[in-house]
């Protein structure tokens, strides 16, 4: 009987010690308060298909350079709108005439695809879809048009693949996908000569009084050896969402492509004019070298073609963006 009592006492003491150790490991005391650790990250988005996104780049390139006022531009615009419609989006094609820095008038088309249009909480995902008419960073063919595989066929491709997912996975919030036109005709010495489509939209939103909680702009998101650093303009006006996006990327295993910290790089891109014109916080995802500040090596060159697209980069950006959307409630 005595042995049994000792045995019971032993098990009670051991159980108490185990319970006490577990409690200490699961909670942290700070300033007299008990704080539970955050729950482990659990991805909610389905796998992003980089092969499909790669195909969408190839399809855009098949039309030829997407230069405003050309037949290739019109044909690609029609395909983009019909593809979004096929993927179940409510599609609006915003058409306008805008004047470029040199006096050229462009007939532009901003292509908008919306999911869950009745929802008041909305996220905007965007990229420009036109391509630069001359490869002025190319030492061999500076007057030739830029194919635009990465700049910005890649961003469009990621958005289309996300649209394909949303055709079968209804988001809990509203999602608006906007493909900006006439981004890439700018003059390097004139900041507001770029991004004519987003500038027009910011003054004439596709729905009166349109608002989104925040937006994500994708530019040059398919290159080999890409580095996506936190943009200075985004950090000034949308730091909460930038840090959230980078945190999701790190939790998904893409820390190498999304280095932590701020590096003082700020890009004049569509996101700037959207923030200035509407006040919507915008996360800029763009490939820039930390050491030099340069964009990807084939920027505004004839070598910006399909051979320099990396499916792993498309996967990282696409998966992170899709995860951001589907985590919203």
XYZ file of C-alpha atoms in Angstrom:
329
model
C 0.000 0.000 0.000
C 2.874 2.340 0.847
C 4.490 1.623 -2.510
C 1.260 2.535 -4.317
C 1.025 5.829 -2.392
C 4.601 6.698 -3.335
C 3.843 5.816 -6.941
C 0.771 8.095 -7.008
C 2.757 10.931 -5.393
C 5.519 10.482 -7.981
C 3.079 10.757 -10.899
C 1.337 13.815 -9.438
C 4.685 15.572 -8.886
C 5.922 14.674 -12.393
C 2.657 15.904 -13.988
C 2.908 19.217 -12.100
C 6.480 19.751 -13.277
C 5.575 18.982 -16.883
C 2.588 21.339 -16.734
C 4.719 24.091 -15.206
C 7.436 23.731 -17.843
C 4.932 23.805 -20.675
C 3.354 26.934 -19.250
C 6.706 28.716 -19.049
C 7.583 27.785 -22.633
C 4.280 28.921 -24.099
C 4.074 32.299 -22.368
C 6.401 35.225 -21.794
C 6.240 37.625 -18.881
C 6.963 41.286 -19.600
C 6.402 44.120 -17.150
C 4.242 41.890 -14.990
C 1.911 40.943 -17.869
C 1.559 37.499 -19.358
C 1.906 37.471 -23.157
C 1.101 34.470 -25.304
C 3.333 33.905 -28.366
C 1.776 34.559 -31.779
C 0.242 31.549 -33.498
C 2.420 29.843 -36.099
C 2.034 31.082 -39.682
C -0.337 28.931 -41.702
C -0.698 29.629 -45.418
C -4.266 29.859 -46.707
C -3.746 30.365 -50.457
C -3.660 27.519 -52.991
C -0.445 26.984 -54.975
C 0.297 29.713 -57.521
C 0.978 28.194 -60.949
C 4.121 29.820 -62.392
C 3.845 27.782 -65.610
C 0.485 29.407 -66.266
C 1.882 32.873 -65.513
C 4.784 32.188 -67.880
C 2.284 31.332 -70.619
C 0.498 34.643 -70.028
C 3.797 36.457 -70.671
C 4.322 34.507 -73.876
C 0.802 35.379 -74.990
C 1.355 39.100 -74.446
C 4.611 38.961 -76.400
C 2.859 37.206 -79.272
C 0.980 40.431 -80.091
C 4.239 42.321 -80.540
C 5.277 45.452 -78.602
C 2.228 46.885 -76.779
C 2.802 50.485 -77.810
C -0.219 52.816 -77.621
C -1.786 53.778 -80.979
C -0.687 50.527 -82.656
C -2.733 47.491 -83.810
C -0.755 45.245 -81.432
C -1.776 47.443 -78.531
C -5.479 47.213 -79.440
C -5.323 43.442 -79.986
C -3.623 42.834 -76.661
C -6.096 45.094 -74.842
C -9.002 43.103 -76.252
C -7.386 39.843 -75.165
C -6.686 41.132 -71.644
C -10.279 42.291 -71.184
C -11.743 39.051 -72.558
C -9.428 36.949 -70.390
C -10.496 38.761 -67.233
C -14.111 38.316 -68.288
C -13.495 34.608 -68.876
C -12.113 34.377 -65.344
C -15.335 35.753 -63.914
C -14.378 39.363 -63.236
C -16.691 42.323 -63.683
C -14.739 44.096 -66.448
C -14.577 47.807 -67.212
C -12.347 49.193 -69.985
C -11.633 52.834 -69.269
C -10.793 54.640 -72.503
C -9.386 58.143 -72.822
C -7.064 60.339 -74.857
C -4.016 61.609 -72.975
C -1.179 63.866 -74.070
C 2.420 62.753 -73.573
C 5.376 64.968 -72.666
C 6.282 65.486 -76.345
C 2.743 66.388 -77.425
C 1.807 62.931 -78.723
C -1.823 62.045 -77.994
C -2.396 58.444 -76.995
C -5.691 56.559 -77.018
C -5.305 54.630 -73.776
C -7.178 51.751 -72.194
C -7.041 51.045 -68.468
C -8.431 47.553 -67.996
C -10.205 46.869 -64.690
C -11.442 43.510 -63.436
C -13.375 43.336 -60.154
C -14.276 40.448 -57.869
C -16.939 40.599 -55.168
C -17.973 44.096 -56.367
C -20.536 44.588 -53.576
C -17.946 44.364 -50.805
C -17.018 47.655 -49.134
C -13.613 46.366 -48.048
C -11.411 46.260 -51.156
C -7.821 45.630 -52.198
C -6.374 46.927 -55.463
C -3.802 44.875 -57.425
C -2.184 46.616 -60.392
C 0.491 46.544 -63.100
C 1.048 48.430 -66.331
C 0.497 46.507 -69.558
C 2.036 48.739 -72.245
C 5.667 48.478 -73.370
C 8.307 51.121 -74.123
C 8.522 52.100 -77.817
C 12.321 52.381 -77.870
C 15.103 50.537 -76.089
C 17.101 53.634 -75.162
C 19.195 51.735 -72.586
C 20.357 49.309 -75.288
C 23.778 50.167 -76.724
C 23.201 48.162 -79.908
C 19.562 48.883 -80.821
C 18.463 52.013 -78.921
C 15.654 52.859 -81.353
C 14.124 49.364 -81.449
C 10.977 48.672 -79.385
C 11.278 46.870 -76.047
C 9.640 43.398 -76.042
C 8.517 43.999 -72.452
C 8.550 40.463 -71.076
C 9.468 41.586 -67.563
C 8.594 45.283 -67.919
C 5.748 44.761 -67.454
C 4.424 41.559 -68.987
C 5.389 39.766 -65.781
C 3.169 41.880 -63.529
C 0.225 41.449 -65.872
C 0.842 37.692 -65.984
C 0.856 37.400 -62.190
C -2.424 39.314 -62.026
C -4.048 37.140 -64.682
C -2.995 33.987 -62.867
C -4.428 35.364 -59.617
C -7.626 36.151 -61.540
C -7.732 32.534 -62.684
C -7.553 31.450 -59.035
C -10.257 33.892 -57.975
C -12.565 32.474 -60.625
C -12.852 29.371 -58.423
C -11.900 30.772 -54.983
C -14.178 33.655 -54.041
C -12.315 36.123 -51.798
C -13.983 37.351 -48.610
C -13.183 40.940 -49.609
C -13.498 42.856 -52.853
C -10.529 42.695 -55.220
C -9.944 45.117 -58.079
C -7.283 44.337 -60.679
C -6.194 47.331 -62.740
C -3.885 47.146 -65.735
C -2.521 50.647 -66.358
C -1.853 51.898 -69.861
C 0.779 54.362 -71.163
C 3.167 53.978 -68.220
C 6.341 53.567 -70.238
C 6.525 56.510 -72.646
C 8.142 58.865 -70.156
C 11.132 61.188 -70.302
C 13.778 60.423 -67.668
C 14.074 64.112 -66.779
C 10.340 64.706 -66.266
C 8.808 62.758 -63.383
C 5.153 63.222 -64.306
C 5.784 62.204 -67.942
C 5.468 58.570 -66.846
C 2.379 56.632 -65.786
C -0.195 58.466 -67.906
C -2.835 55.759 -67.449
C -2.662 55.723 -63.653
C -2.544 59.525 -63.551
C -5.747 59.652 -65.589
C -7.435 57.005 -63.431
C -6.467 58.766 -60.174
C -8.418 61.813 -61.394
C -11.227 59.767 -62.951
C -11.676 56.549 -60.991
C -13.699 53.872 -62.760
C -16.408 54.230 -60.099
C -17.174 57.601 -58.475
C -15.684 57.843 -55.000
C -13.802 54.556 -55.400
C -11.757 53.536 -52.373
C -9.578 50.567 -51.488
C -8.023 49.787 -48.111
C -4.674 49.476 -49.869
C -3.143 48.411 -53.151
C -0.211 46.385 -54.485
C 1.538 47.486 -57.688
C 3.621 44.872 -59.512
C 6.380 45.958 -61.900
C 9.247 43.858 -63.257
C 8.403 40.843 -61.108
C 9.678 37.961 -63.248
C 13.391 38.534 -63.764
C 16.277 36.233 -62.944
C 18.152 37.054 -59.746
C 15.476 39.545 -58.681
C 15.646 41.582 -55.476
C 12.534 43.322 -54.228
C 13.409 46.078 -51.786
C 10.981 48.204 -49.820
C 10.152 51.314 -51.835
C 10.708 54.673 -50.166
C 7.432 56.223 -51.327
C 5.470 53.189 -50.139
C 7.210 53.192 -46.770
C 6.282 56.850 -46.294
C 2.570 56.277 -46.918
C 1.876 52.548 -46.629
C 4.497 51.112 -44.247
C 1.971 48.885 -42.467
C 1.068 47.088 -45.687
C 4.629 46.983 -47.018
C 5.828 45.306 -43.838
C 2.876 42.918 -43.943
C 3.684 41.937 -47.542
C 7.379 41.354 -46.739
C 6.418 39.350 -43.639
C 4.166 37.086 -45.709
C 6.958 36.611 -48.273
C 9.405 35.639 -45.520
C 6.932 33.221 -43.928
C 6.415 31.574 -47.315
C 10.166 31.038 -47.682
C 11.034 33.891 -50.078
C 13.278 35.963 -47.799
C 16.148 35.805 -50.308
C 14.073 37.724 -52.874
C 12.619 40.151 -50.318
C 15.533 41.396 -48.192
C 14.613 42.898 -44.844
C 15.318 46.512 -43.967
C 15.015 49.791 -45.836
C 17.572 50.775 -48.450
C 16.579 54.312 -49.401
C 15.380 53.410 -52.900
C 12.241 55.119 -54.206
C 10.753 54.525 -57.659
C 8.572 56.861 -59.716
C 5.905 54.396 -60.774
C 2.143 54.052 -60.995
C 1.810 53.616 -57.232
C 3.063 57.161 -56.581
C 0.349 58.824 -58.666
C -2.355 56.591 -57.213
C -1.311 57.518 -53.659
C -1.063 61.219 -54.497
C -4.344 61.322 -56.409
C -6.569 59.135 -54.242
C -4.812 58.659 -50.898
C -4.949 54.868 -51.266
C -1.826 53.341 -49.597
C 0.153 51.432 -52.218
C 2.765 48.687 -51.847
C 5.315 48.811 -54.657
C 6.874 45.475 -55.646
C 9.692 46.218 -58.090
C 13.061 44.643 -58.892
C 15.937 46.932 -57.867
C 19.557 46.152 -57.029
C 20.405 47.001 -53.421
C 24.007 47.972 -54.173
C 23.524 50.078 -57.317
C 19.861 51.080 -57.223
C 19.530 49.899 -60.837
C 16.463 48.132 -62.159
C 16.842 44.615 -63.567
C 19.714 44.244 -66.079
C 17.501 44.178 -69.208
C 15.449 47.250 -68.318
C 14.541 49.256 -71.442
C 16.630 46.970 -73.652
C 15.762 44.648 -76.523
C 16.890 41.764 -74.299
C 13.830 42.162 -72.072
C 12.434 38.986 -73.599
C 11.104 35.620 -72.499
C 14.591 34.086 -72.153
C 15.249 36.260 -69.107
C 12.074 35.322 -67.235
C 12.456 33.097 -64.169
C 9.447 31.019 -63.128
C 10.764 30.904 -59.557
C 10.518 34.689 -59.335
C 6.990 34.637 -60.752
C 6.102 32.000 -58.168
C 7.462 34.021 -55.250
C 5.631 37.217 -56.170
C 2.450 35.465 -57.254
C 2.231 33.271 -54.154
C 2.915 36.180 -51.805
C 0.335 38.427 -53.478
C -2.311 35.704 -53.562
C -1.648 34.931 -49.896
C -2.046 38.627 -48.994
C -5.431 38.760 -50.731
C -6.852 35.569 -49.286
C -5.747 36.401 -45.729
C -7.957 39.508 -45.777
C -11.338 39.267 -44.112
